[in-house]
PDB file of C-alpha atoms in Angstrom:
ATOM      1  CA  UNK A   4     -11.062  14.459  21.634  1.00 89.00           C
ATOM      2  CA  UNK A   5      -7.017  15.408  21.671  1.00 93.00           C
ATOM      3  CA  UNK A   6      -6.927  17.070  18.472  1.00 93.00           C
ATOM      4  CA  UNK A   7      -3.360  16.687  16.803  1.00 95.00           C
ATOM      5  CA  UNK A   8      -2.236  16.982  13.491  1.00 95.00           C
ATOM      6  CA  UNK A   9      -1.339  13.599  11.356  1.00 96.00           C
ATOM      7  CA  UNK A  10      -0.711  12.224   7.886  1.00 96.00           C
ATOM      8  CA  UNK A  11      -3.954  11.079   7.207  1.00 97.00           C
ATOM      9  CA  UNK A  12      -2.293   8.348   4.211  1.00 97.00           C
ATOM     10  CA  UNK A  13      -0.197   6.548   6.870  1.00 97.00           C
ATOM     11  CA  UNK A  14      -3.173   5.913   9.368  1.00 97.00           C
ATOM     12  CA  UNK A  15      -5.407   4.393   6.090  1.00 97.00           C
ATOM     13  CA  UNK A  16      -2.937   2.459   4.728  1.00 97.00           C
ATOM     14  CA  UNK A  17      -1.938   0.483   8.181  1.00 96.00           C
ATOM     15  CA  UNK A  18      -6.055   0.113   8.853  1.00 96.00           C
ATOM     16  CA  UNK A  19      -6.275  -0.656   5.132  1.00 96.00           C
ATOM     17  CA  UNK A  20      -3.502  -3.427   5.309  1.00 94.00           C
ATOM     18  CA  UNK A  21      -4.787  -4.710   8.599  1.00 93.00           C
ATOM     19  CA  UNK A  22      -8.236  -5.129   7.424  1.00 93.00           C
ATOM     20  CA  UNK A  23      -7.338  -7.252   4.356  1.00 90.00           C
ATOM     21  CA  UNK A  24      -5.409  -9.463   6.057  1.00 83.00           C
ATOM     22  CA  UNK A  25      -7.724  -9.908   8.650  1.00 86.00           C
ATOM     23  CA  UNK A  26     -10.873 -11.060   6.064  1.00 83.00           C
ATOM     24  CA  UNK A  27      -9.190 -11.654   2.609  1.00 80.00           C
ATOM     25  CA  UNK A  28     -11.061  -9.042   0.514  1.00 90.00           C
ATOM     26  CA  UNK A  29      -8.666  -6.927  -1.768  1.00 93.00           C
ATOM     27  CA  UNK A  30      -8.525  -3.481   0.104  1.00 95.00           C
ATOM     28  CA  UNK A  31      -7.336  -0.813  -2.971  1.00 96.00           C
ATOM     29  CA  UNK A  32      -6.336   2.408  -1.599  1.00 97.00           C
ATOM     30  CA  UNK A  33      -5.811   5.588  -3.276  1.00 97.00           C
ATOM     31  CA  UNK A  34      -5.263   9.177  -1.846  1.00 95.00           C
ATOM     32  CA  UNK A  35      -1.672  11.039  -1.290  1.00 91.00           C
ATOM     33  CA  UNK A  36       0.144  12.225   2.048  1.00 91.00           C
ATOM     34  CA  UNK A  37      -2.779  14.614   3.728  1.00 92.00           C
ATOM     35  CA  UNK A  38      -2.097  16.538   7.056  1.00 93.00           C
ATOM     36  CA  UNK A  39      -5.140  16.916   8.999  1.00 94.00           C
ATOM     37  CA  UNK A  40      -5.841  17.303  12.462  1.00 94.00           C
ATOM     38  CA  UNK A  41      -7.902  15.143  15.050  1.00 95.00           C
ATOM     39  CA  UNK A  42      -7.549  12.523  17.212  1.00 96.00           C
ATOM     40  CA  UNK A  43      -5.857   9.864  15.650  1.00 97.00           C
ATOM     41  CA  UNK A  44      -6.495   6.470  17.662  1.00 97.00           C
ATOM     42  CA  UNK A  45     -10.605   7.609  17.990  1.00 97.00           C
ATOM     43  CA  UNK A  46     -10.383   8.039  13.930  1.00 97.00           C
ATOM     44  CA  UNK A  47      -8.919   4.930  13.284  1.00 97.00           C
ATOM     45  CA  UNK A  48     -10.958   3.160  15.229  1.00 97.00           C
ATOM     46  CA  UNK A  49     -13.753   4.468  13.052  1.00 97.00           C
ATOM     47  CA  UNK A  50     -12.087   3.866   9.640  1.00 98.00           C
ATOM     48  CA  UNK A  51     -11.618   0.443  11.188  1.00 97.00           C
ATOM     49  CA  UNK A  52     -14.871  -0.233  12.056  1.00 95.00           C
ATOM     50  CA  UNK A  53     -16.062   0.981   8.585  1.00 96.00           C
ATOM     51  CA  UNK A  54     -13.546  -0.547   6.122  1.00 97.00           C
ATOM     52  CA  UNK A  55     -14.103  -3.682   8.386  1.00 94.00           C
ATOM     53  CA  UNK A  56     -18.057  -3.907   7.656  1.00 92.00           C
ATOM     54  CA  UNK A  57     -17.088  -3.175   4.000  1.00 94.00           C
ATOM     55  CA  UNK A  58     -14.514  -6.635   3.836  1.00 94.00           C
ATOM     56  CA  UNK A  59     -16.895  -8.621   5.711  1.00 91.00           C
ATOM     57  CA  UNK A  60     -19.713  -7.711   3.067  1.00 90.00           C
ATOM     58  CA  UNK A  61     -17.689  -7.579   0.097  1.00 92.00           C
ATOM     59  CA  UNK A  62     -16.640 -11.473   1.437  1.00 89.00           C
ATOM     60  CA  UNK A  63     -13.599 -13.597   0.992  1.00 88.00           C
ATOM     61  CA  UNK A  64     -13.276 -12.783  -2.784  1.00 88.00           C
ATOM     62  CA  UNK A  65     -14.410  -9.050  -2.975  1.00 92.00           C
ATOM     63  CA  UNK A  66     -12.864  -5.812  -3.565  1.00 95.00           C
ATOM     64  CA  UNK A  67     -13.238  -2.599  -1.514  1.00 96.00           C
ATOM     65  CA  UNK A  68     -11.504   0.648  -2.712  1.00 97.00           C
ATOM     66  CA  UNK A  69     -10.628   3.541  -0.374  1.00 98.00           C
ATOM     67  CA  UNK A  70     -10.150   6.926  -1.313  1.00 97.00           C
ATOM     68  CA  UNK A  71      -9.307   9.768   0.806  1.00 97.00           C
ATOM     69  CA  UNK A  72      -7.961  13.212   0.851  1.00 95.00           C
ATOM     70  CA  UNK A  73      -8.892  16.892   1.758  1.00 93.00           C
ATOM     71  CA  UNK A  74     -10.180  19.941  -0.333  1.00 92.00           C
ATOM     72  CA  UNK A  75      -9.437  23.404   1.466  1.00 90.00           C
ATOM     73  CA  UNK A  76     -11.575  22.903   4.334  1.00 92.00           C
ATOM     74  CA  UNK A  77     -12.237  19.086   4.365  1.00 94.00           C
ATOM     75  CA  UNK A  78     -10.998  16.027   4.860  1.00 95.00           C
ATOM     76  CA  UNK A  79     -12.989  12.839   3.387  1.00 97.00           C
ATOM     77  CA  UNK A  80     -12.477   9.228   3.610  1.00 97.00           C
ATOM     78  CA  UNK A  81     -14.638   7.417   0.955  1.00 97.00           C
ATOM     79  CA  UNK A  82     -15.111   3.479   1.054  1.00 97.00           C
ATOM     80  CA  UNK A  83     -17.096   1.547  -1.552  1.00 96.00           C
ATOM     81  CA  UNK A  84     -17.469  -2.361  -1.654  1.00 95.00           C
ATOM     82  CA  UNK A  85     -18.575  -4.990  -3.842  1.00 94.00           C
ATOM     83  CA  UNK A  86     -20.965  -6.867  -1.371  1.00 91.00           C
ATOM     84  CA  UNK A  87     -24.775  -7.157  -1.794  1.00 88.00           C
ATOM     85  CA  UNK A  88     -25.347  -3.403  -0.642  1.00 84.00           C
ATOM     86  CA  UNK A  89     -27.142  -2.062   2.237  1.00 84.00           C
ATOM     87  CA  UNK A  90     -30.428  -2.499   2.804  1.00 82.00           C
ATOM     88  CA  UNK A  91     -31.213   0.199   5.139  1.00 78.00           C
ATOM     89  CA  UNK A  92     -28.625   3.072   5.814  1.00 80.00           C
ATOM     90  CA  UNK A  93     -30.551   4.485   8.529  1.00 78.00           C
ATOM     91  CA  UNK A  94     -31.187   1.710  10.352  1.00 74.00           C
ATOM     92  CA  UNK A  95     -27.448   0.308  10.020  1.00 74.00           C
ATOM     93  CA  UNK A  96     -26.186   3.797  12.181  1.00 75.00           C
ATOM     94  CA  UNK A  97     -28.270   2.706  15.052  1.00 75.00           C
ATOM     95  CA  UNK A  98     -26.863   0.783  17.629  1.00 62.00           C
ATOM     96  CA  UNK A  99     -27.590  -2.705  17.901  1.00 58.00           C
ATOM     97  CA  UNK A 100     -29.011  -2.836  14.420  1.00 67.00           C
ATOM     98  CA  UNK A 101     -27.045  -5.614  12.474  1.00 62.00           C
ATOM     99  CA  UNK A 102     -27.762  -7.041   9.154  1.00 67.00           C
ATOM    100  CA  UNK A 103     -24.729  -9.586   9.481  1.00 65.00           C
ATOM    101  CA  UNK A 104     -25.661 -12.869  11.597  1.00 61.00           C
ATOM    102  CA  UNK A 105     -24.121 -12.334  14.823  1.00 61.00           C
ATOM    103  CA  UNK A 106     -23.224  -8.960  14.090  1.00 59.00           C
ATOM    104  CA  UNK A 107     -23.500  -6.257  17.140  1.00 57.00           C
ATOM    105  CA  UNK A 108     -24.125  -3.504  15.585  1.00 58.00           C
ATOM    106  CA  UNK A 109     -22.021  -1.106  16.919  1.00 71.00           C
ATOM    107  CA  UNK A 110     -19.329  -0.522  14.423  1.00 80.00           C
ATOM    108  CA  UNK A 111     -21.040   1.843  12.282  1.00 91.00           C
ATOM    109  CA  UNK A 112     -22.613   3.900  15.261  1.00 89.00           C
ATOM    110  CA  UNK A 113     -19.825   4.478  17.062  1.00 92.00           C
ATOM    111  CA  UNK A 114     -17.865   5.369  13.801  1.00 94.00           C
ATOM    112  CA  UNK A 115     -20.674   7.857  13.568  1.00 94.00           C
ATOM    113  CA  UNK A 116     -19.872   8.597  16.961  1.00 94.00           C
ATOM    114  CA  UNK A 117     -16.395   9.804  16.318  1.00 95.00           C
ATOM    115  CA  UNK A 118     -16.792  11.451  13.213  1.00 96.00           C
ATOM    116  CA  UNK A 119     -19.954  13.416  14.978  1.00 94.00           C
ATOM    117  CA  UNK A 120     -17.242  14.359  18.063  1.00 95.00           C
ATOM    118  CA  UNK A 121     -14.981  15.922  15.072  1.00 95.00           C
ATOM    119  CA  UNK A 122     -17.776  18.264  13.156  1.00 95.00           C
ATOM    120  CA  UNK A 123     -18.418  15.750  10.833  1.00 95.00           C
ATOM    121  CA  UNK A 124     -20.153  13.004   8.838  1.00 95.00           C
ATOM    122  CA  UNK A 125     -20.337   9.284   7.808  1.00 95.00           C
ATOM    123  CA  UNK A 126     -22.997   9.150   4.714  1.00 94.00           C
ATOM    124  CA  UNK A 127     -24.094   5.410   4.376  1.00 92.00           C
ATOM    125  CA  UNK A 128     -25.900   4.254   0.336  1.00 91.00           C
ATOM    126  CA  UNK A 129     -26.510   1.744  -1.912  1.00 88.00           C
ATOM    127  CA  UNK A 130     -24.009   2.245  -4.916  1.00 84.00           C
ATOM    128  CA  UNK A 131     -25.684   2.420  -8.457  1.00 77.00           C
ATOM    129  CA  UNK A 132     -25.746  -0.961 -10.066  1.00 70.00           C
ATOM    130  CA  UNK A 133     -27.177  -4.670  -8.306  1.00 72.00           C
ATOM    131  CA  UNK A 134     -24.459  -4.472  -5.325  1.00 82.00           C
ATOM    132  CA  UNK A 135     -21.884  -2.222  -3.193  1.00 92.00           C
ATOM    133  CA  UNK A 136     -22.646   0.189  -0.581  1.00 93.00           C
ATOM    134  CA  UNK A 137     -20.597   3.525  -0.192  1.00 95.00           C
ATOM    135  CA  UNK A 138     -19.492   5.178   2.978  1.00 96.00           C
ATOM    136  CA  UNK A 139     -18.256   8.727   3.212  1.00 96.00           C
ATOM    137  CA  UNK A 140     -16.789  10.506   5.948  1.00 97.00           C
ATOM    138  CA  UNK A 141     -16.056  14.271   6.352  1.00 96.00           C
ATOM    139  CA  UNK A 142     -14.697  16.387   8.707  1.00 95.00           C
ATOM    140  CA  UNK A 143     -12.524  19.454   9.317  1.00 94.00           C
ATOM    141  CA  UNK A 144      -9.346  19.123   8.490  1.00 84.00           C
ATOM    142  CA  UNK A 145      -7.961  22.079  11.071  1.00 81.00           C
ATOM    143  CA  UNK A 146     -10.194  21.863  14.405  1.00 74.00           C
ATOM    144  CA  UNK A 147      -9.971  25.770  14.978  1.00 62.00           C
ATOM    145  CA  UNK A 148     -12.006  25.947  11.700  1.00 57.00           C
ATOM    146  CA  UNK A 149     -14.725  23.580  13.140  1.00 55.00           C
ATOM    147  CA  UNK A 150     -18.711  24.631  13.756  1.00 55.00           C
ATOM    148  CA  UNK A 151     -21.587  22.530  14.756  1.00 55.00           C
ATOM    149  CA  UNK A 152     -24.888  22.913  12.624  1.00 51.00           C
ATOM    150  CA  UNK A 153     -23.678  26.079  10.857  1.00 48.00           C
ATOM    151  CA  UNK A 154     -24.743  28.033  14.336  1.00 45.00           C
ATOM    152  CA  UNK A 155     -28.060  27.073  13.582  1.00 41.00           C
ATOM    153  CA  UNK A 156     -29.962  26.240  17.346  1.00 38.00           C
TER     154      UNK A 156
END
């Protein structure tokens, strides 16, 4: 991991408008300039990877919204769709599980992956209502400030 500090807002919004193009679902994005530090290119393959499951299950006609930003010690990304919802949360962060016909299932693991390489988490659940699953992401926002399982062994 080459931790180095970036505008958080410029790395969603090119994934964000990259994503929509690529599967037609409107991508909504909301958050202001954030500094944070990590490695860029490993987290935007994993913001990829995430706002790319939520297009494909959102579909054609959906809507996935994107908020991010950082409290004093956090950064979060936070990505909700409009598709049928997952199923199973836990199963979807192991590799090679795939609820999408000729999905892999690697996308979501290895975005856990990343975030897990930067101190933090992807949380994967069913929104309230009959569809949409939610994906949040946390980290540090300054690396020096990082700790793995609170010290606990």
């Amino acid at each position: 991991v080459h931790y180095a500090p970036f505008d958080l807002a410029r790395l969603i919004a090119r994934v964000a408008a990259r994503e929509q193009s690529n599967h037609g679902a409107v991508v909504e994005v909301e958050g202001a300039p954030t500094q944070v530090e990590g490695d860029e290119d490993l987290l935007e393959r994993a913001f990829e990877n995430i706002i790319r499951n939520a297009c494909q299950a959102a579909g054609r006609n959906g809507r996935v919204a994107v908020r991010f930003g950082a409290d004093s010690t956090h950064a979060f990304v936070i990505v909700d769709d409009n598709g049928p919802g997952i199923r199973d949360a836990i199963r979807a962060l192991r590799p090679f599980e795939s609820e999408r016909p000729g999905g892999l299932g690697l996308g979501l693991p290895l975005s856990l992956k990343i975030l897990g390489l930067h101190h933090g988490t992807l949380d994967l659940s069913r929104l309230d209502g009959p569809t949409g699953t939610q994906a949040i992401c946390r980290w540090p926002k300054v690396a020096a400030t990082a700790t793995s399982r609170n010290g606990l062994a």
